[in-house]
Short mmCIF file of C-alpha atoms and ligand atoms in Angstrom, two decimals:
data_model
loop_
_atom_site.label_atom_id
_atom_site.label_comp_id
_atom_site.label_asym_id
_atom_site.label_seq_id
_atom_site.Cartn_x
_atom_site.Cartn_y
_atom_site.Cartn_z
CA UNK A 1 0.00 0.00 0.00
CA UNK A 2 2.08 2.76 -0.98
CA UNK A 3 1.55 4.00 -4.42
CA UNK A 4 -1.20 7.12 -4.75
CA UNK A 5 -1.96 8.92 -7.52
CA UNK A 6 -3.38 12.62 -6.89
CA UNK A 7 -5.33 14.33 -9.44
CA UNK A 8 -4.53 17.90 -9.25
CA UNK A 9 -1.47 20.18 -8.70
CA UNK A 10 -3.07 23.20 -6.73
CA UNK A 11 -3.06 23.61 -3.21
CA UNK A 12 -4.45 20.54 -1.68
CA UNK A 13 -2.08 18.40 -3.81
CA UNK A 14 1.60 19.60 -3.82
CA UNK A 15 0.75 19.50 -0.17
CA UNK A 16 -0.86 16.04 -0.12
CA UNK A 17 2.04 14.80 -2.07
CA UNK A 18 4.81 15.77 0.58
CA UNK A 19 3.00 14.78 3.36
CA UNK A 20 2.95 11.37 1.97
CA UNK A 21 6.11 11.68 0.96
CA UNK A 22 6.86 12.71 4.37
CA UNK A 23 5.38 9.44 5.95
CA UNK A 24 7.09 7.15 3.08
CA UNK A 25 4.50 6.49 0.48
CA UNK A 26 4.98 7.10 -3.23
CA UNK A 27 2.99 9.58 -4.66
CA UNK A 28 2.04 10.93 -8.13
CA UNK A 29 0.43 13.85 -9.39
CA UNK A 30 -1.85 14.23 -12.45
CA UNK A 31 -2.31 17.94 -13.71
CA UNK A 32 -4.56 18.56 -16.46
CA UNK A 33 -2.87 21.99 -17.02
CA UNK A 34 0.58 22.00 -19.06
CA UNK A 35 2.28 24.09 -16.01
CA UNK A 36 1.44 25.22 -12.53
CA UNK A 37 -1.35 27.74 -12.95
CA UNK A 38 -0.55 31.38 -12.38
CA UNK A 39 -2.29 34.59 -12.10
CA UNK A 40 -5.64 34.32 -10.40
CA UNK A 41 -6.32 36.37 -6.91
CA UNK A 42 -4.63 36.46 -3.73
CA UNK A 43 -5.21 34.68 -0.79
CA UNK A 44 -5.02 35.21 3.04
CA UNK A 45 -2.90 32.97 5.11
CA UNK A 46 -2.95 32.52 8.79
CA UNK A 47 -3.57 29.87 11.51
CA UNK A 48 -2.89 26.12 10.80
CA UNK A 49 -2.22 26.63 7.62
CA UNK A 50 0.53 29.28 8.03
CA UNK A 51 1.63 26.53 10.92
CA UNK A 52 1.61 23.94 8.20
CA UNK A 53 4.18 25.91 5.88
CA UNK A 54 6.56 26.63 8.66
CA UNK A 55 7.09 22.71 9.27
CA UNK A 56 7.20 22.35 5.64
CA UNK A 57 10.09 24.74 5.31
CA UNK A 58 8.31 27.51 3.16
CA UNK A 59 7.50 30.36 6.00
CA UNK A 60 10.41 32.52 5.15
CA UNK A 61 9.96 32.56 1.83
CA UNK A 62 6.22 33.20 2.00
CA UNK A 63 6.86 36.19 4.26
CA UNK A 64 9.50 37.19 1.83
CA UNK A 65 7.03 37.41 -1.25
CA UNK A 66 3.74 38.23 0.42
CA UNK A 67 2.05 41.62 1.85
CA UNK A 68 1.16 43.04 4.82
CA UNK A 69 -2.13 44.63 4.21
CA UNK A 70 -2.20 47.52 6.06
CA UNK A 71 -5.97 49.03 5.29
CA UNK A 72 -9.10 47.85 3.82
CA UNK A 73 -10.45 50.62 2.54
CA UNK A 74 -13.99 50.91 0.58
CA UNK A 75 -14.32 53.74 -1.56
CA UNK A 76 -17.26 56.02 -3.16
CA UNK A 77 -17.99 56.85 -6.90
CA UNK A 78 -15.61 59.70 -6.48
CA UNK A 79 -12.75 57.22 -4.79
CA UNK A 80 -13.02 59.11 -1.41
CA UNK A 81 -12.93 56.65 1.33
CA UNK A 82 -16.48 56.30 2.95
CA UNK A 83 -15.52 53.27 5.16
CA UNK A 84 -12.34 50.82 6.30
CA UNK A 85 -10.53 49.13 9.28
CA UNK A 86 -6.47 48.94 9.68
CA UNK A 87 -5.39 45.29 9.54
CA UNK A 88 -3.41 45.43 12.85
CA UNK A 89 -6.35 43.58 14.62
CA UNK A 90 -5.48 40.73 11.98
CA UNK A 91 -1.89 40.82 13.02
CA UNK A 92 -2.70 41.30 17.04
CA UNK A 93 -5.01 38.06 16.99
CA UNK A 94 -2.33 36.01 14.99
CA UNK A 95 0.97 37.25 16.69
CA UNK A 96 2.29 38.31 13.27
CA UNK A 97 1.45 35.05 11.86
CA UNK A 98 -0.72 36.54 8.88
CA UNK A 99 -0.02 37.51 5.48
CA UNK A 100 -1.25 37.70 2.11
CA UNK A 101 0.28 36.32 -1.05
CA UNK A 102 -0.95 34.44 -4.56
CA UNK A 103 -2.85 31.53 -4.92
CA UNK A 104 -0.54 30.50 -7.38
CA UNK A 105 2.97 31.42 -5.48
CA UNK A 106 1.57 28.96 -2.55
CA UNK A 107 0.90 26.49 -5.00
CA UNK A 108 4.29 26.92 -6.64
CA UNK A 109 6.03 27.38 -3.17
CA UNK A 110 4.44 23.41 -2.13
CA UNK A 111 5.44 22.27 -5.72
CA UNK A 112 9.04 23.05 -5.13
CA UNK A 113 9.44 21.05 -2.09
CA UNK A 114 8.51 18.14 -4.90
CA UNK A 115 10.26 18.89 -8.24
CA UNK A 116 12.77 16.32 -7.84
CA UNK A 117 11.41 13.42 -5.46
CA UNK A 118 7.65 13.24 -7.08
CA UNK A 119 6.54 12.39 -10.57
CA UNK A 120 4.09 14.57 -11.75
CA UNK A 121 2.20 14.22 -15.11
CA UNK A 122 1.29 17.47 -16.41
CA UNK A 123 -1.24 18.57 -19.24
CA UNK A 124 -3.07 14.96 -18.56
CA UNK A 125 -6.07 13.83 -16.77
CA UNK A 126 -7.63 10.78 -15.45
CA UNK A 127 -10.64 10.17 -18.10
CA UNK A 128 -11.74 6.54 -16.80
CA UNK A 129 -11.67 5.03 -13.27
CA UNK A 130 -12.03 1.44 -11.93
CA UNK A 131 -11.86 0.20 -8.39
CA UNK A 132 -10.60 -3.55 -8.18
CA UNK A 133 -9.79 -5.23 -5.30
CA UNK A 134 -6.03 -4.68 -5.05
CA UNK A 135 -5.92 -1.34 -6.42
CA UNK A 136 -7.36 1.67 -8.40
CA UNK A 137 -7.26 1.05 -12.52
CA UNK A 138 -7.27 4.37 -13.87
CA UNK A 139 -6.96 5.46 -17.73
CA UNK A 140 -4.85 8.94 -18.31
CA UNK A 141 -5.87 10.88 -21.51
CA UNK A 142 -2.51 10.64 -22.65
CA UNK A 143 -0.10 8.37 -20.78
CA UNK A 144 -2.89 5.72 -20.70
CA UNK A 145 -3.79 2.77 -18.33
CA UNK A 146 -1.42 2.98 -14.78
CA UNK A 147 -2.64 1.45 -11.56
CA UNK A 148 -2.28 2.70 -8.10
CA UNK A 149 -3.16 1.66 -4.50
CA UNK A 150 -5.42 4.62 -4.04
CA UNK A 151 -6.32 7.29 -5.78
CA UNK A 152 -7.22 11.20 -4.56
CA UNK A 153 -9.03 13.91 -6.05
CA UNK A 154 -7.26 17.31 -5.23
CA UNK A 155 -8.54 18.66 -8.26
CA UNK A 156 -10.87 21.48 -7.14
CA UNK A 157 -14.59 22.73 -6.86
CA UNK A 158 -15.32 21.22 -10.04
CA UNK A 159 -13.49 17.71 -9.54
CA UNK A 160 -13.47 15.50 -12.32
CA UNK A 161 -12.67 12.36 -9.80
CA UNK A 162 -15.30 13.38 -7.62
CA UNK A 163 -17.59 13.41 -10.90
CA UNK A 164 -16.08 9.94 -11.54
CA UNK A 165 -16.22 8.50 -8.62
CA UNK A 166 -18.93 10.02 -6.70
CA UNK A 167 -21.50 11.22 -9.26
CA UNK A 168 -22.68 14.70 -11.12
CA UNK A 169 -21.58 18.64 -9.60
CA UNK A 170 -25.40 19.13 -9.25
CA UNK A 171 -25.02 16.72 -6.18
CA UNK A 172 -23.23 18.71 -4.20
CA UNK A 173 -22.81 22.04 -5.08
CA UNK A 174 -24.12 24.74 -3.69
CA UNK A 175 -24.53 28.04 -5.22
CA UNK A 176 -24.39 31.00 -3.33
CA UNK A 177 -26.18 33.47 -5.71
CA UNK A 178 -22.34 35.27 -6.58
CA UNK A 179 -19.65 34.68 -9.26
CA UNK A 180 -16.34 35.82 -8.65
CA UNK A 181 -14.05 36.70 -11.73
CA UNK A 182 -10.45 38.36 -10.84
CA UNK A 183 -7.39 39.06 -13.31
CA UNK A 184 -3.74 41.09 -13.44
CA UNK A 185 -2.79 43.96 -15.34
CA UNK A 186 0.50 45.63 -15.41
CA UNK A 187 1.21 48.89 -15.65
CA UNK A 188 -2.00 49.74 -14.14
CA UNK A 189 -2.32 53.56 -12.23
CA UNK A 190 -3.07 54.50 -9.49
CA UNK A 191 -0.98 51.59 -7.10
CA UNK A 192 -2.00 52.27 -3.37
CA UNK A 193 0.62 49.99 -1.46
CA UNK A 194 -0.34 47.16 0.84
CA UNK A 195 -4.18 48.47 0.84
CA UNK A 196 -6.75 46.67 -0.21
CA UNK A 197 -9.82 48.74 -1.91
CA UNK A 198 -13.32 48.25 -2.97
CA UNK A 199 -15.85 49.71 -4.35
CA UNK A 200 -19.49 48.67 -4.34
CA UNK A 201 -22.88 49.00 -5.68
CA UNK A 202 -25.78 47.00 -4.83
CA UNK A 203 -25.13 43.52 -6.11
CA UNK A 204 -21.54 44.01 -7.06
CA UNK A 205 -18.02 45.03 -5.64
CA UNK A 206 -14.81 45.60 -7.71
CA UNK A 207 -11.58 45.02 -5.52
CA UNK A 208 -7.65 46.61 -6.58
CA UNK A 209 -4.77 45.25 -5.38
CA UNK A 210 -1.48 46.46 -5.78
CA UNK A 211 1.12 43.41 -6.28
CA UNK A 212 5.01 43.79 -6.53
CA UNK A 213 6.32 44.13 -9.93
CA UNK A 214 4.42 47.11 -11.56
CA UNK A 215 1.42 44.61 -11.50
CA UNK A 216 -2.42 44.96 -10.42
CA UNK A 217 -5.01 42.40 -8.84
CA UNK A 218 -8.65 43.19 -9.98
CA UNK A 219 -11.20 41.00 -8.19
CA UNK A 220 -15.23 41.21 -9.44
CA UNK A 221 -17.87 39.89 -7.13
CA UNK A 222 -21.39 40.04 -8.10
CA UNK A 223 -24.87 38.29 -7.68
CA UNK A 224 -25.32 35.83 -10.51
CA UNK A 225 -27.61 33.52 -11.79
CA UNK A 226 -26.14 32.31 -15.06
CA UNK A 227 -21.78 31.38 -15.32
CA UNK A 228 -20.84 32.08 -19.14
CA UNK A 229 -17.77 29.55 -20.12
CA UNK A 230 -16.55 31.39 -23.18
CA UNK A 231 -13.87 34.08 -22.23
CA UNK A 232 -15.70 36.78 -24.74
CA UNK A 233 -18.95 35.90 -22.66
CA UNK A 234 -17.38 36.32 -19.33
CA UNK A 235 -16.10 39.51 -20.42
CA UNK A 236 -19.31 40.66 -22.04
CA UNK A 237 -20.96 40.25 -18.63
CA UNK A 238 -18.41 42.20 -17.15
CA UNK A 239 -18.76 45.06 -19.05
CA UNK A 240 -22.60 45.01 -19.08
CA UNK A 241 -22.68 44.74 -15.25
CA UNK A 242 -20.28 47.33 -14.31
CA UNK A 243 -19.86 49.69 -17.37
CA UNK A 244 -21.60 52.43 -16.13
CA UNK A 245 -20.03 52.09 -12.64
CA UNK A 246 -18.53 55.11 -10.98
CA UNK A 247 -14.36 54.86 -9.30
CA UNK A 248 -12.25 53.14 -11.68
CA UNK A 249 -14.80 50.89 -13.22
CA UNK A 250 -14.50 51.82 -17.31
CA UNK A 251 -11.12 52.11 -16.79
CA UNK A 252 -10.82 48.80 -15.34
CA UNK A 253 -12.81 47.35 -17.87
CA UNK A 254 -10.36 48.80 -20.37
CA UNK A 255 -7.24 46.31 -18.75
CA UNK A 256 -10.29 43.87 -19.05
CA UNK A 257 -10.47 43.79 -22.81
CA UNK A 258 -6.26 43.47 -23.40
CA UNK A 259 -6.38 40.11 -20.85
CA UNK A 260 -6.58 36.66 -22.10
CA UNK A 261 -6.76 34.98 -18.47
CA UNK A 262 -9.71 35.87 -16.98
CA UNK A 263 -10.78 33.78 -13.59
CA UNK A 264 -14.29 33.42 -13.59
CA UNK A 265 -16.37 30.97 -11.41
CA UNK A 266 -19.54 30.70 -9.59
CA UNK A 267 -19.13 31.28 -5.48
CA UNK A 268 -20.11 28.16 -4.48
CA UNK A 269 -19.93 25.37 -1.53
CA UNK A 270 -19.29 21.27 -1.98
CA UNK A 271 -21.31 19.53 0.39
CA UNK A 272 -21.08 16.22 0.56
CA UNK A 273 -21.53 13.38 3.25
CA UNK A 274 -18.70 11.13 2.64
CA UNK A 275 -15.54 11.84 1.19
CA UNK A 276 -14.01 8.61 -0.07
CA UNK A 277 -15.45 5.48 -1.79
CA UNK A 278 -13.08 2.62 -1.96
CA UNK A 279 -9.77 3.16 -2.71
CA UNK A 280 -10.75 6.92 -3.93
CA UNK A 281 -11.00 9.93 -1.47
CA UNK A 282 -11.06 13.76 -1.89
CA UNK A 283 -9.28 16.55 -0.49
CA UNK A 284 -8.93 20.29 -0.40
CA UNK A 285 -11.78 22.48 -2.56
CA UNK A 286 -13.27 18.77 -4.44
CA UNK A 287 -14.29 17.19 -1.39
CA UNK A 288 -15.60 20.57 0.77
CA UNK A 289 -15.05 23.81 -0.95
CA UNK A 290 -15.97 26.47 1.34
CA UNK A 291 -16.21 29.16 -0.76
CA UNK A 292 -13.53 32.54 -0.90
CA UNK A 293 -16.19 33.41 1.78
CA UNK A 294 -15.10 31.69 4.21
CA UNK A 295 -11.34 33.56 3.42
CA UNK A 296 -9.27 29.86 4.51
CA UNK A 297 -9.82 27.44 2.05
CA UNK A 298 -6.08 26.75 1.27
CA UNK A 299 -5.60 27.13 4.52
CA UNK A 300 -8.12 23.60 5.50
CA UNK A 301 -6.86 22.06 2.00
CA UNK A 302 -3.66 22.21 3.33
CA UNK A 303 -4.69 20.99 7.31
CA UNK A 304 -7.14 18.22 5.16
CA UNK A 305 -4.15 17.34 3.25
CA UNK A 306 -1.85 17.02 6.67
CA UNK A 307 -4.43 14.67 8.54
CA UNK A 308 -5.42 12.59 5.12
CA UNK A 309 -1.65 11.92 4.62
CA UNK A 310 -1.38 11.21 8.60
CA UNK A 311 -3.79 8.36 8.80
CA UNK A 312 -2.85 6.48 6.12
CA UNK A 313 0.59 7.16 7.39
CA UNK A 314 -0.92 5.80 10.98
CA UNK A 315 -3.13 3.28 9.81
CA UNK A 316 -0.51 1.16 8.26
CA UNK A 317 -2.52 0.10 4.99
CA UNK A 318 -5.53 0.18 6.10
CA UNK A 319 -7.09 3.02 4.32
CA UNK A 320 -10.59 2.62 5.08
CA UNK A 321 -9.66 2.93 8.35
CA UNK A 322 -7.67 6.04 7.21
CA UNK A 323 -10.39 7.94 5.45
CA UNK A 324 -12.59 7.00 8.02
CA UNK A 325 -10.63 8.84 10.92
CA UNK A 326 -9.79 11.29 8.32
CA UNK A 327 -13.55 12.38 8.09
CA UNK A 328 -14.43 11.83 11.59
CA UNK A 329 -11.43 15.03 12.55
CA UNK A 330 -12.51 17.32 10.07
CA UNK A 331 -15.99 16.84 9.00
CA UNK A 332 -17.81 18.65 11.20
CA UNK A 333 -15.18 21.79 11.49
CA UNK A 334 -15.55 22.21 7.74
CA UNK A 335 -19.16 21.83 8.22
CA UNK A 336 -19.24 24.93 10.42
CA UNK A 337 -16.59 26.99 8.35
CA UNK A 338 -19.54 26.30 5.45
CA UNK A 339 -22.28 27.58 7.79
CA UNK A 340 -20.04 31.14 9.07
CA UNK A 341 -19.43 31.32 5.00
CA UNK A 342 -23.17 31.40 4.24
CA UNK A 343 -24.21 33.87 7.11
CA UNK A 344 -21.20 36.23 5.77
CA UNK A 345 -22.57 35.76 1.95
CA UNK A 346 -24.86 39.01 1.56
CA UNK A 347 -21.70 41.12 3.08
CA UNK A 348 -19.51 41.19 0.30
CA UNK A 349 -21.46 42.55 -2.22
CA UNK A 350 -25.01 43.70 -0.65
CA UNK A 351 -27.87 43.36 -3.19
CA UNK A 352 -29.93 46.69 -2.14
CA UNK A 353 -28.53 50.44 -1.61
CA UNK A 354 -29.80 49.89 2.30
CA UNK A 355 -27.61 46.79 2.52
CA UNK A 356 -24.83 48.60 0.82
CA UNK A 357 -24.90 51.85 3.96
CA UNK A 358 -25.25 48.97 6.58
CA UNK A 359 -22.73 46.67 5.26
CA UNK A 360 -20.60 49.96 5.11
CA UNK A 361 -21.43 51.58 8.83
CA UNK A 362 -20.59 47.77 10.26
CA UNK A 363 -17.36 48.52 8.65
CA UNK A 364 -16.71 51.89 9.84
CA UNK A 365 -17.38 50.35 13.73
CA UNK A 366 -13.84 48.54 12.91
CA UNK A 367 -12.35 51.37 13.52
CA UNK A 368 -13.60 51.45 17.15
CA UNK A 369 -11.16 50.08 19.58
CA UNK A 370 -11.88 46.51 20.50
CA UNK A 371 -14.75 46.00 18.44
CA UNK A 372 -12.90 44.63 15.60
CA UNK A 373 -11.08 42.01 17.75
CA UNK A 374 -14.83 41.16 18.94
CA UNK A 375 -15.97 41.14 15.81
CA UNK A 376 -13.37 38.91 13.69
CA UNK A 377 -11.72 37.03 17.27
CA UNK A 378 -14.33 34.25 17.11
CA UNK A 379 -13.84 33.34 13.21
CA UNK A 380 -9.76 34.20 13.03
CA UNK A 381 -9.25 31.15 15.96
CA UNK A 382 -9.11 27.63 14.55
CA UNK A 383 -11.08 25.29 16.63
CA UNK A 384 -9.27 22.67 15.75
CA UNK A 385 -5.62 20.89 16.62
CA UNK A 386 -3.17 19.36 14.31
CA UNK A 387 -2.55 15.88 15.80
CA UNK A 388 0.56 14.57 15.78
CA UNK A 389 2.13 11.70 13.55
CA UNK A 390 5.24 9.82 12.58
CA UNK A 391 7.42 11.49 9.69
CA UNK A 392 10.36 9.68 8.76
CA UNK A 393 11.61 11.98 5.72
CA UNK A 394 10.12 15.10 6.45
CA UNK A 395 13.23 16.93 7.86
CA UNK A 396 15.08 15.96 4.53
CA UNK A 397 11.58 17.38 2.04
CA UNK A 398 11.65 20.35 4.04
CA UNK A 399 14.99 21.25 3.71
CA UNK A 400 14.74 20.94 -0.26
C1 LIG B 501 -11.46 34.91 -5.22
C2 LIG B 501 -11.03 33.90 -4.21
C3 LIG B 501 -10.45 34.32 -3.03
C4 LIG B 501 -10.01 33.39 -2.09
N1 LIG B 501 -9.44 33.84 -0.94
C5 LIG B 501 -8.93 32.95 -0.07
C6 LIG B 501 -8.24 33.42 1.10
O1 LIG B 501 -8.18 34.62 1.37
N2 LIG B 501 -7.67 32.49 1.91
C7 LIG B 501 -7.72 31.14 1.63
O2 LIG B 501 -7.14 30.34 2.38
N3 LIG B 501 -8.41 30.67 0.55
C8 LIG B 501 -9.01 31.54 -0.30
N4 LIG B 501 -9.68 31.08 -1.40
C9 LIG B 501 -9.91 29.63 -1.58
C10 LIG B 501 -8.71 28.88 -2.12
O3 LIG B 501 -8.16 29.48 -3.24
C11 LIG B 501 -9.12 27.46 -2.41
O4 LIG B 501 -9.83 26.92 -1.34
C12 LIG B 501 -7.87 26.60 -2.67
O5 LIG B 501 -7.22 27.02 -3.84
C13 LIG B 501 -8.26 25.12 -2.77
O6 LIG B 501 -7.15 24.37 -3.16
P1 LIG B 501 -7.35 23.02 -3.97
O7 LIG B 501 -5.96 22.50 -4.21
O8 LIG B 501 -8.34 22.17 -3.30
O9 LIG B 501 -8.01 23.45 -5.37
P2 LIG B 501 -7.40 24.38 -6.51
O10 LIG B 501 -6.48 25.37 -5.94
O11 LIG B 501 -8.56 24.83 -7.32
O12 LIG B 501 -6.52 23.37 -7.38
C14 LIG B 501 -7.10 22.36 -8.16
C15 LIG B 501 -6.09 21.91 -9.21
O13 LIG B 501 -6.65 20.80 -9.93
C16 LIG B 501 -6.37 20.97 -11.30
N5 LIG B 501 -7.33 20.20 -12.08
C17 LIG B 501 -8.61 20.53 -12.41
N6 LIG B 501 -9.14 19.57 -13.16
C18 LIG B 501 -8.20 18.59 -13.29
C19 LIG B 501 -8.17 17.34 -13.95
N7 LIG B 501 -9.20 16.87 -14.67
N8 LIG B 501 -7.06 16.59 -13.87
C20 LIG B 501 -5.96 17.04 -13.18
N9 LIG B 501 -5.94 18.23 -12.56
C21 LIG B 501 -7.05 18.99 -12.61
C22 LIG B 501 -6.47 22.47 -11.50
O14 LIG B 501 -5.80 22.88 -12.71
C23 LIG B 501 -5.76 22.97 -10.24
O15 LIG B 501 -4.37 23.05 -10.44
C24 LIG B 501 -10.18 31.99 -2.33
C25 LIG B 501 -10.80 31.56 -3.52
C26 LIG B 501 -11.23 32.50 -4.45
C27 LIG B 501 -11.91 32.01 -5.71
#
């Protein structure tokens, strides 16, 4: 019991992959893009997760290439602030321990603790599954029919193993009524260092962030009912929806029309009762995606990854053993992350004017002392602790 193939090279599977690395197996990762992914939106990082890194050797380096937000700052049609909190409350609660960086530099970060001890398979993707009784038969688009001991889907909120294994998205998604689209320009004026700003109208909020090399983050969220796939579409939307927007909206929409990698997505939950079937389990976004709401899913794809990685390690082969204890830890925290995500939903981009001037005066009582650490204290502390297992090669991985 010691070969596992992982489907999926984001967060939840470079991290997978050197845990089990870690604890002696032998993984393999499948990644239907040609290279890591970059671009996208940036993340916050604190609690376990940030814990997580340090053992695995990458805290310097993520403190190195990340921000220290300093302001959130929400801004009229004008661009005069009409609301905001400093960030130091975020720092105070975490001793330091916070920062925000890429998606896609974490997920390059956890690759390079793997480039030269794990095989991974990119622009390829597991099109056929079937479980036997000594192993997982899988066929690869490409590189064809390999078998493995067990097989995991780390390959995000719309998982083609989970679809595989488990049965159709419309079984356990759940919409939240947004979409979220986000892209990079460069060159892009003004920059307003280490704040983050946003701008609203009922239904919608555009977000600028200012990254390090002349570039600029531009994050959309909006109520939706319908999720165009063509680029052209996506962009279409984008203009219709926030063309006549005051701030920096048409010129915004003018770095819009020169990009070619647009994120676009609905905001949306996994729910599911069981995460594994046989030899196959799920991890990270596929198996419980708790939406950007909920601000930590890397974060739990990476603790998920830790404790998935640890039972096998501890159950010694016996992996339904493994993904049962796996479930039993975690379940019911990521059920309640899901449930603080849906009560914050109507926050980030309030549907009426009313909702807007609440949303916004909630904001401004940040900036009374204490009330912030009242406010965020309860959701910033992970209810949750990292149990401890056996790691025979992990001071070597995280050295690398
Ligand atoms: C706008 C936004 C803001 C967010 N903010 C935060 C935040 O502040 N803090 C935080 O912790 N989290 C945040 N998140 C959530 C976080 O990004 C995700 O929870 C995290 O990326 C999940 O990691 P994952 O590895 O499970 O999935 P992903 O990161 O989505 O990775 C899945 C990987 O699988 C690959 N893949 C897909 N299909 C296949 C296939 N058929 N075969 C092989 N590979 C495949 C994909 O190319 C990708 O590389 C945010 C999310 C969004 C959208």
């Amino acid at each position: 019991m010691k070969s596992v193939l992982i489907s999926g090279a984001g967060i939840a599977g470079p991290a997978l992959a050197f845990w089990l690395k870690a604890a002696g197996y032998e993984p393999t990762i499948v990644e239907r893009a040609p290279a890591l992914r970059t671009g996208g939106y940036v993340i916050d990082f604190w609690g376990l997760g940030y814990d997580l890194a340090e053992r695995m050797g990458l805290i310097a380096e993520i403190n190195r290439i990340g921000y220290h937000v300093r302001e959130v700052r929400i801004v009229n049609d004008a661009g005069h602030r009409v609301a905001g909190f400093g960030t130091a409350v975020f720092s105070e609660l975490t001793a330091g321990r916070f920062v925000t960086l890429p998606r896609s530099t974490l997920s390059r970060l956890l690759f390079g603790k793997l480039r030269d001890s794990v095989e991974t398979i990119f622009a390829d993707e597991i099109v056929a599954l079937e479980q036997e009784t000594d192993c997982v038969r899988v066929v690869l688009e490409h590189a064809g029919e390999r078998r493995f001991d067990l097989l995991i889907g780390a390959d995000g909120l719309h998982s083609p193993v989970r679809k595989l294994a488990f049965g159709p998205q419309s079984g356990f998604e759940k919409r939240l009524g947004y979409a979220v689209a986000a892209f990079e320009a460069s060159g892009y004026r003004p920059r307003d260092e280490d704040v983050y700003l946003m701008y609203g109208e009922p239904g919608r909020m555009l977000g600028r962030f200012t990254l390090h090399d002349n570039r600029t983050l531009f994050l959309f969220i909006f109520a939706a009912s319908a999720f165009p796939d063509t680029l052209e579409a996506q962009k279409a939307l984008l203009r219709d929806l926030y063309g006549r927007g005051g701030w920096e909206c048409r010129k915004v929409l003018g770095e819009l029309d020169a990009t070619d990698e647009l994120y676009f997505d609905s905001v949306s939950q996994i729910k599911m009762q069981n995460w594994s079937r046989g030899r196959v389990a799920l991890v990270g976004d596929a198996a419980f995606c708790v939406s950007l709401l909920a601000g930590q899913g890397s974060a739990l794809a990476m603790i998920a990854a830790y404790m998935l990685a640890g039972e096998l390690s501890a159950s010694q082969g016996r992996y339904q053993q493994a993904f049962a204890s796996y479930e039993a830890r975690l379940h019911s925290y990521i059920d309640a992350k899901q449930r603080g995500a849906e009560r914050f939903a109507g926050a980030f981009a309030p549907r009426t004017r009313v909702g807007l001037n609440f949303r916004n005066l909630v904001i401004k009582a940040f900036a009374i002392p204490g009330l912030a650490r009242l406010a965020v204290g309860r959701d910033i502390a992970d209810r949750i602790e990292l149990p401890e297992y056996q790691w025979p090669a992990l001071d070597r991985l995280a050295a690398a």
